[in-house]
Amino acid sequence: QKEVEQDPGPLSVPEGAIVSLNCTYSNSAFQYFMWYRQYSRKGPELLMYTYSSGNKEDGRFTAQVDKSSKYISLFIRDSQPSDSATYLCAMNYFGNEKLTFGTGTRLTIIP
Amino acid sequence: DGGITQSPKYLFRKEGQNVTLSCEQNLNHDAMYWYRQDPGQGLRLIYYSQIVNDFQKGDIAEGYSVSREKKESFPLTVTSAQKNPTAFYLCASSIAGGLSGELFFGEGSRLTVL
């Protein structure tokens, strides 16, 4: 079993819809949770960063962490065609030098 | 502008040839990383380096080699011993080890073995 599981998709939704992207993990030591966005043929860029359980909002994006269920989510409101990309979750814990990534979910927003 | 520069962007090589991918950063970051990305497998860590003249193997180091002679540079050599080298290679850096979680990535190098 992988430490981090992420549905690879692809996921297609109409413009303006709310998108929900999710990851589950097995290592209870994880305490830092990230979402990266990767456009086609580009490197990933950090989108959201959260520590421990709870919600964090940044514009149309909300990151949610539920440590009791070992489950993290990224919500995109009012989705735009420019949100079409692959979204990778990543996580880490104190003292560890390496991030653990999910496989990524490929998202397409249909105009 | 600060950032990470990878070159070449596209590279073709014949089987049995070694190839070196360049990665340069001007962010003054201590840590640098090489990842490999294959469809459906996410990012897999090849090598990483926390300081100059020191580096550690990641999860899939076999068939690869690196050096870290300068803080700014972390080249990756894909050797002929790598059984399946065709992939998208990503270099990244961070201020310090993965604790902060913020990796800055280059635009990648796509290697195709013919």
PDB file of N, CA, C and O in Angstrom, chain B residues 39-86:
ATOM      1  N   PRO B  39       3.816   8.789 -16.074  1.00  0.00           N
ATOM      2  CA  PRO B  39       2.345   8.799 -16.017  1.00  0.00           C
ATOM      3  C   PRO B  39       1.833   7.801 -14.986  1.00  0.00           C
ATOM      4  O   PRO B  39       2.242   6.639 -14.962  1.00  0.00           O
ATOM      5  N   GLY B  40       0.941   8.263 -14.127  1.00  0.00           N
ATOM      6  CA  GLY B  40       0.305   7.380 -13.152  1.00  0.00           C
ATOM      7  C   GLY B  40       1.160   7.045 -11.944  1.00  0.00           C
ATOM      8  O   GLY B  40       0.718   6.303 -11.059  1.00  0.00           O
ATOM      9  N   GLN B  41       2.385   7.604 -11.877  1.00  0.00           N
ATOM     10  CA  GLN B  41       3.268   7.252 -10.757  1.00  0.00           C
ATOM     11  C   GLN B  41       3.678   8.452  -9.930  1.00  0.00           C
ATOM     12  O   GLN B  41       4.419   8.320  -8.972  1.00  0.00           O
ATOM     13  N   GLY B  42       3.243   9.605 -10.285  1.00  0.00           N
ATOM     14  CA  GLY B  42       3.580  10.775  -9.490  1.00  0.00           C
ATOM     15  C   GLY B  42       5.062  11.085  -9.554  1.00  0.00           C
ATOM     16  O   GLY B  42       5.768  10.695 -10.479  1.00  0.00           O
ATOM     17  N   LEU B  43       5.536  11.776  -8.541  1.00  0.00           N
ATOM     18  CA  LEU B  43       6.935  12.177  -8.468  1.00  0.00           C
ATOM     19  C   LEU B  43       7.708  11.184  -7.605  1.00  0.00           C
ATOM     20  O   LEU B  43       7.333  10.914  -6.465  1.00  0.00           O
ATOM     21  N   ARG B  44       8.790  10.679  -8.124  1.00  0.00           N
ATOM     22  CA  ARG B  44       9.642   9.769  -7.372  1.00  0.00           C
ATOM     23  C   ARG B  44      11.017  10.399  -7.220  1.00  0.00           C
ATOM     24  O   ARG B  44      11.612  10.840  -8.195  1.00  0.00           O
ATOM     25  N   LEU B  45      11.530  10.371  -6.003  1.00  0.00           N
ATOM     26  CA  LEU B  45      12.782  11.033  -5.681  1.00  0.00           C
ATOM     27  C   LEU B  45      13.972  10.187  -6.100  1.00  0.00           C
ATOM     28  O   LEU B  45      14.093   9.020  -5.722  1.00  0.00           O
ATOM     29  N   ILE B  46      14.893  10.803  -6.850  1.00  0.00           N
ATOM     30  CA  ILE B  46      16.072  10.098  -7.322  1.00  0.00           C
ATOM     31  C   ILE B  46      17.257  10.346  -6.383  1.00  0.00           C
ATOM     32  O   ILE B  46      17.841   9.413  -5.840  1.00  0.00           O
ATOM     33  N   TYR B  47      17.623  11.604  -6.216  1.00  0.00           N
ATOM     34  CA  TYR B  47      18.704  12.011  -5.328  1.00  0.00           C
ATOM     35  C   TYR B  47      18.333  13.365  -4.717  1.00  0.00           C
ATOM     36  O   TYR B  47      17.569  14.122  -5.294  1.00  0.00           O
ATOM     37  N   TYR B  48      18.935  13.647  -3.571  1.00  0.00           N
ATOM     38  CA  TYR B  48      18.792  14.970  -3.004  1.00  0.00           C
ATOM     39  C   TYR B  48      20.076  15.372  -2.293  1.00  0.00           C
ATOM     40  O   TYR B  48      20.891  14.514  -1.919  1.00  0.00           O
ATOM     41  N   SER B  49      20.230  16.673  -2.124  1.00  0.00           N
ATOM     42  CA  SER B  49      21.440  17.212  -1.512  1.00  0.00           C
ATOM     43  C   SER B  49      21.053  18.348  -0.583  1.00  0.00           C
ATOM     44  O   SER B  49      20.337  19.266  -0.984  1.00  0.00           O
ATOM     45  N   GLN B  50      21.536  18.285   0.659  1.00  0.00           N
ATOM     46  CA  GLN B  50      21.223  19.329   1.638  1.00  0.00           C
ATOM     47  C   GLN B  50      22.306  20.417   1.667  1.00  0.00           C
ATOM     48  O   GLN B  50      22.032  21.558   2.006  1.00  0.00           O
ATOM     49  N   ILE B  51      23.545  20.017   1.337  1.00  0.00           N
ATOM     50  CA  ILE B  51      24.652  20.976   1.339  1.00  0.00           C
ATOM     51  C   ILE B  51      25.636  20.609   0.239  1.00  0.00           C
ATOM     52  O   ILE B  51      25.600  19.486  -0.298  1.00  0.00           O
ATOM     53  N   VAL B  52      26.524  21.523  -0.044  1.00  0.00           N
ATOM     54  CA  VAL B  52      27.545  21.294  -1.076  1.00  0.00           C
ATOM     55  C   VAL B  52      28.410  20.093  -0.692  1.00  0.00           C
ATOM     56  O   VAL B  52      28.688  19.864   0.488  1.00  0.00           O
ATOM     57  N   ASN B  53      28.771  19.326  -1.715  1.00  0.00           N
ATOM     58  CA  ASN B  53      29.648  18.159  -1.561  1.00  0.00           C
ATOM     59  C   ASN B  53      29.025  17.031  -0.746  1.00  0.00           C
ATOM     60  O   ASN B  53      29.754  16.170  -0.226  1.00  0.00           O
ATOM     61  N   ASP B  54      27.732  17.034  -0.633  1.00  0.00           N
ATOM     62  CA  ASP B  54      27.030  15.946   0.066  1.00  0.00           C
ATOM     63  C   ASP B  54      25.698  15.690  -0.615  1.00  0.00           C
ATOM     64  O   ASP B  54      24.986  16.633  -0.981  1.00  0.00           O
ATOM     65  N   PHE B  55      25.346  14.416  -0.790  1.00  0.00           N
ATOM     66  CA  PHE B  55      24.062  14.078  -1.387  1.00  0.00           C
ATOM     67  C   PHE B  55      23.659  12.692  -0.920  1.00  0.00           C
ATOM     68  O   PHE B  55      24.502  11.883  -0.489  1.00  0.00           O
ATOM     69  N   GLN B  56      22.357  12.417  -1.005  1.00  0.00           N
ATOM     70  CA  GLN B  56      21.826  11.136  -0.550  1.00  0.00           C
ATOM     71  C   GLN B  56      20.957  10.519  -1.636  1.00  0.00           C
ATOM     72  O   GLN B  56      20.324  11.227  -2.429  1.00  0.00           O
ATOM     73  N   LYS B  57      20.901   9.208  -1.633  1.00  0.00           N
ATOM     74  CA  LYS B  57      20.023   8.501  -2.558  1.00  0.00           C
ATOM     75  C   LYS B  57      18.576   8.680  -2.140  1.00  0.00           C
ATOM     76  O   LYS B  57      18.248   8.678  -0.946  1.00  0.00           O
ATOM     77  N   GLY B  58      17.737   8.807  -3.152  1.00  0.00           N
ATOM     78  CA  GLY B  58      16.304   8.814  -2.918  1.00  0.00           C
ATOM     79  C   GLY B  58      15.752   7.410  -3.075  1.00  0.00           C
ATOM     80  O   GLY B  58      16.430   6.418  -2.816  1.00  0.00           O
ATOM     81  N   ASP B  59      14.527   7.343  -3.543  1.00  0.00           N
ATOM     82  CA  ASP B  59      13.842   6.049  -3.635  1.00  0.00           C
ATOM     83  C   ASP B  59      14.206   5.237  -4.874  1.00  0.00           C
ATOM     84  O   ASP B  59      14.031   4.017  -4.894  1.00  0.00           O
ATOM     85  N   ILE B  60      14.709   5.915  -5.912  1.00  0.00           N
ATOM     86  CA  ILE B  60      14.985   5.207  -7.173  1.00  0.00           C
ATOM     87  C   ILE B  60      16.333   5.644  -7.741  1.00  0.00           C
ATOM     88  O   ILE B  60      16.446   6.020  -8.899  1.00  0.00           O
ATOM     89  N   ALA B  61      17.396   5.556  -6.952  1.00  0.00           N
ATOM     90  CA  ALA B  61      18.715   6.071  -7.352  1.00  0.00           C
ATOM     91  C   ALA B  61      19.461   5.181  -8.336  1.00  0.00           C
ATOM     92  O   ALA B  61      20.423   5.628  -8.987  1.00  0.00           O
ATOM     93  N   GLU B  62      19.084   3.933  -8.460  1.00  0.00           N
ATOM     94  CA  GLU B  62      19.850   3.007  -9.300  1.00  0.00           C
ATOM     95  C   GLU B  62      19.876   3.466 -10.751  1.00  0.00           C
ATOM     96  O   GLU B  62      18.843   3.752 -11.346  1.00  0.00           O
ATOM     97  N   GLY B  63      21.096   3.540 -11.315  1.00  0.00           N
ATOM     98  CA  GLY B  63      21.247   3.946 -12.696  1.00  0.00           C
ATOM     99  C   GLY B  63      21.419   5.445 -12.880  1.00  0.00           C
ATOM    100  O   GLY B  63      21.506   5.926 -14.009  1.00  0.00           O
ATOM    101  N   TYR B  64      21.481   6.176 -11.775  1.00  0.00           N
ATOM    102  CA  TYR B  64      21.662   7.627 -11.811  1.00  0.00           C
ATOM    103  C   TYR B  64      22.874   8.017 -10.965  1.00  0.00           C
ATOM    104  O   TYR B  64      23.240   7.307 -10.040  1.00  0.00           O
ATOM    105  N   SER B  65      23.460   9.168 -11.281  1.00  0.00           N
ATOM    106  CA  SER B  65      24.495   9.730 -10.436  1.00  0.00           C
ATOM    107  C   SER B  65      24.365  11.241 -10.420  1.00  0.00           C
ATOM    108  O   SER B  65      23.813  11.836 -11.349  1.00  0.00           O
ATOM    109  N   VAL B  66      24.857  11.861  -9.341  1.00  0.00           N
ATOM    110  CA  VAL B  66      24.779  13.313  -9.198  1.00  0.00           C
ATOM    111  C   VAL B  66      26.092  13.834  -8.625  1.00  0.00           C
ATOM    112  O   VAL B  66      26.934  13.068  -8.147  1.00  0.00           O
ATOM    113  N   SER B  67      26.227  15.147  -8.663  1.00  0.00           N
ATOM    114  CA  SER B  67      27.323  15.821  -7.973  1.00  0.00           C
ATOM    115  C   SER B  67      26.786  17.137  -7.440  1.00  0.00           C
ATOM    116  O   SER B  67      25.802  17.669  -7.957  1.00  0.00           O
ATOM    117  N   ARG B  68      27.438  17.660  -6.406  1.00  0.00           N
ATOM    118  CA  ARG B  68      27.042  18.959  -5.852  1.00  0.00           C
ATOM    119  C   ARG B  68      28.322  19.703  -5.475  1.00  0.00           C
ATOM    120  O   ARG B  68      28.688  19.849  -4.327  1.00  0.00           O
ATOM    121  N   GLU B  69      28.998  20.205  -6.493  1.00  0.00           N
ATOM    122  CA  GLU B  69      30.259  20.910  -6.278  1.00  0.00           C
ATOM    123  C   GLU B  69      30.034  22.381  -5.965  1.00  0.00           C
ATOM    124  O   GLU B  69      30.897  23.046  -5.382  1.00  0.00           O
ATOM    125  N   LYS B  70      28.906  22.911  -6.377  1.00  0.00           N
ATOM    126  CA  LYS B  70      28.555  24.302  -6.107  1.00  0.00           C
ATOM    127  C   LYS B  70      27.141  24.356  -5.560  1.00  0.00           C
ATOM    128  O   LYS B  70      26.295  23.519  -5.907  1.00  0.00           O
ATOM    129  N   LYS B  71      26.873  25.350  -4.753  1.00  0.00           N
ATOM    130  CA  LYS B  71      25.541  25.483  -4.162  1.00  0.00           C
ATOM    131  C   LYS B  71      24.479  25.641  -5.242  1.00  0.00           C
ATOM    132  O   LYS B  71      23.353  25.165  -5.113  1.00  0.00           O
ATOM    133  N   GLU B  72      24.859  26.308  -6.334  1.00  0.00           N
ATOM    134  CA  GLU B  72      23.879  26.653  -7.359  1.00  0.00           C
ATOM    135  C   GLU B  72      23.563  25.513  -8.319  1.00  0.00           C
ATOM    136  O   GLU B  72      22.599  25.583  -9.068  1.00  0.00           O
ATOM    137  N   SER B  73      24.384  24.482  -8.337  1.00  0.00           N
ATOM    138  CA  SER B  73      24.313  23.500  -9.409  1.00  0.00           C
ATOM    139  C   SER B  73      24.173  22.081  -8.886  1.00  0.00           C
ATOM    140  O   SER B  73      24.858  21.689  -7.930  1.00  0.00           O
ATOM    141  N   PHE B  74      23.311  21.289  -9.537  1.00  0.00           N
ATOM    142  CA  PHE B  74      23.082  19.915  -9.111  1.00  0.00           C
ATOM    143  C   PHE B  74      22.776  19.075 -10.355  1.00  0.00           C
ATOM    144  O   PHE B  74      21.638  18.684 -10.608  1.00  0.00           O
ATOM    145  N   PRO B  75      23.794  18.756 -11.143  1.00  0.00           N
ATOM    146  CA  PRO B  75      23.545  17.996 -12.368  1.00  0.00           C
ATOM    147  C   PRO B  75      23.245  16.523 -12.106  1.00  0.00           C
ATOM    148  O   PRO B  75      23.767  15.938 -11.150  1.00  0.00           O
ATOM    149  N   LEU B  76      22.420  15.959 -12.957  1.00  0.00           N
ATOM    150  CA  LEU B  76      22.031  14.547 -12.870  1.00  0.00           C
ATOM    151  C   LEU B  76      22.517  13.820 -14.114  1.00  0.00           C
ATOM    152  O   LEU B  76      22.252  14.262 -15.239  1.00  0.00           O
ATOM    153  N   THR B  77      23.217  12.714 -13.927  1.00  0.00           N
ATOM    154  CA  THR B  77      23.636  11.871 -15.038  1.00  0.00           C
ATOM    155  C   THR B  77      22.777  10.615 -15.058  1.00  0.00           C
ATOM    156  O   THR B  77      22.684   9.906 -14.044  1.00  0.00           O
ATOM    157  N   VAL B  78      22.162  10.390 -16.188  1.00  0.00           N
ATOM    158  CA  VAL B  78      21.394   9.160 -16.407  1.00  0.00           C
ATOM    159  C   VAL B  78      22.345   8.192 -17.113  1.00  0.00           C
ATOM    160  O   VAL B  78      22.762   8.455 -18.254  1.00  0.00           O
ATOM    161  N   THR B  79      22.713   7.143 -16.457  1.00  0.00           N
ATOM    162  CA  THR B  79      23.715   6.245 -17.023  1.00  0.00           C
ATOM    163  C   THR B  79      23.062   5.138 -17.839  1.00  0.00           C
ATOM    164  O   THR B  79      21.837   4.931 -17.780  1.00  0.00           O
ATOM    165  N   SER B  80      23.887   4.412 -18.540  1.00  0.00           N
ATOM    166  CA  SER B  80      23.387   3.309 -19.360  1.00  0.00           C
ATOM    167  C   SER B  80      22.841   2.175 -18.496  1.00  0.00           C
ATOM    168  O   SER B  80      22.161   1.277 -18.983  1.00  0.00           O
ATOM    169  N   ALA B  81      23.128   2.217 -17.201  1.00  0.00           N
ATOM    170  CA  ALA B  81      22.630   1.186 -16.289  1.00  0.00           C
ATOM    171  C   ALA B  81      21.156   1.391 -15.907  1.00  0.00           C
ATOM    172  O   ALA B  81      20.530   0.482 -15.362  1.00  0.00           O
ATOM    173  N   GLN B  82      20.621   2.566 -16.242  1.00  0.00           N
ATOM    174  CA  GLN B  82      19.204   2.839 -15.940  1.00  0.00           C
ATOM    175  C   GLN B  82      18.355   2.102 -16.977  1.00  0.00           C
ATOM    176  O   GLN B  82      18.429   2.393 -18.178  1.00  0.00           O
ATOM    177  N   LYS B  83      17.537   1.164 -16.506  1.00  0.00           N
ATOM    178  CA  LYS B  83      16.830   0.265 -17.414  1.00  0.00           C
ATOM    179  C   LYS B  83      15.728   0.931 -18.215  1.00  0.00           C
ATOM    180  O   LYS B  83      15.427   0.536 -19.344  1.00  0.00           O
ATOM    181  N   ASN B  84      15.106   1.920 -17.664  1.00  0.00           N
ATOM    182  CA  ASN B  84      13.962   2.554 -18.332  1.00  0.00           C
ATOM    183  C   ASN B  84      14.066   4.061 -18.161  1.00  0.00           C
ATOM    184  O   ASN B  84      13.325   4.658 -17.385  1.00  0.00           O
ATOM    185  N   PRO B  85      14.991   4.701 -18.867  1.00  0.00           N
ATOM    186  CA  PRO B  85      15.283   6.107 -18.612  1.00  0.00           C
ATOM    187  C   PRO B  85      14.311   7.109 -19.229  1.00  0.00           C
ATOM    188  O   PRO B  85      14.343   8.278 -18.853  1.00  0.00           O
ATOM    189  N   THR B  86      13.467   6.674 -20.152  1.00  0.00           N
ATOM    190  CA  THR B  86      12.541   7.614 -20.781  1.00  0.00           C
ATOM    191  C   THR B  86      11.566   8.133 -19.737  1.00  0.00           C
ATOM    192  O   THR B  86      10.801   7.362 -19.160  1.00  0.00           O
TER     193      THR B  86
END
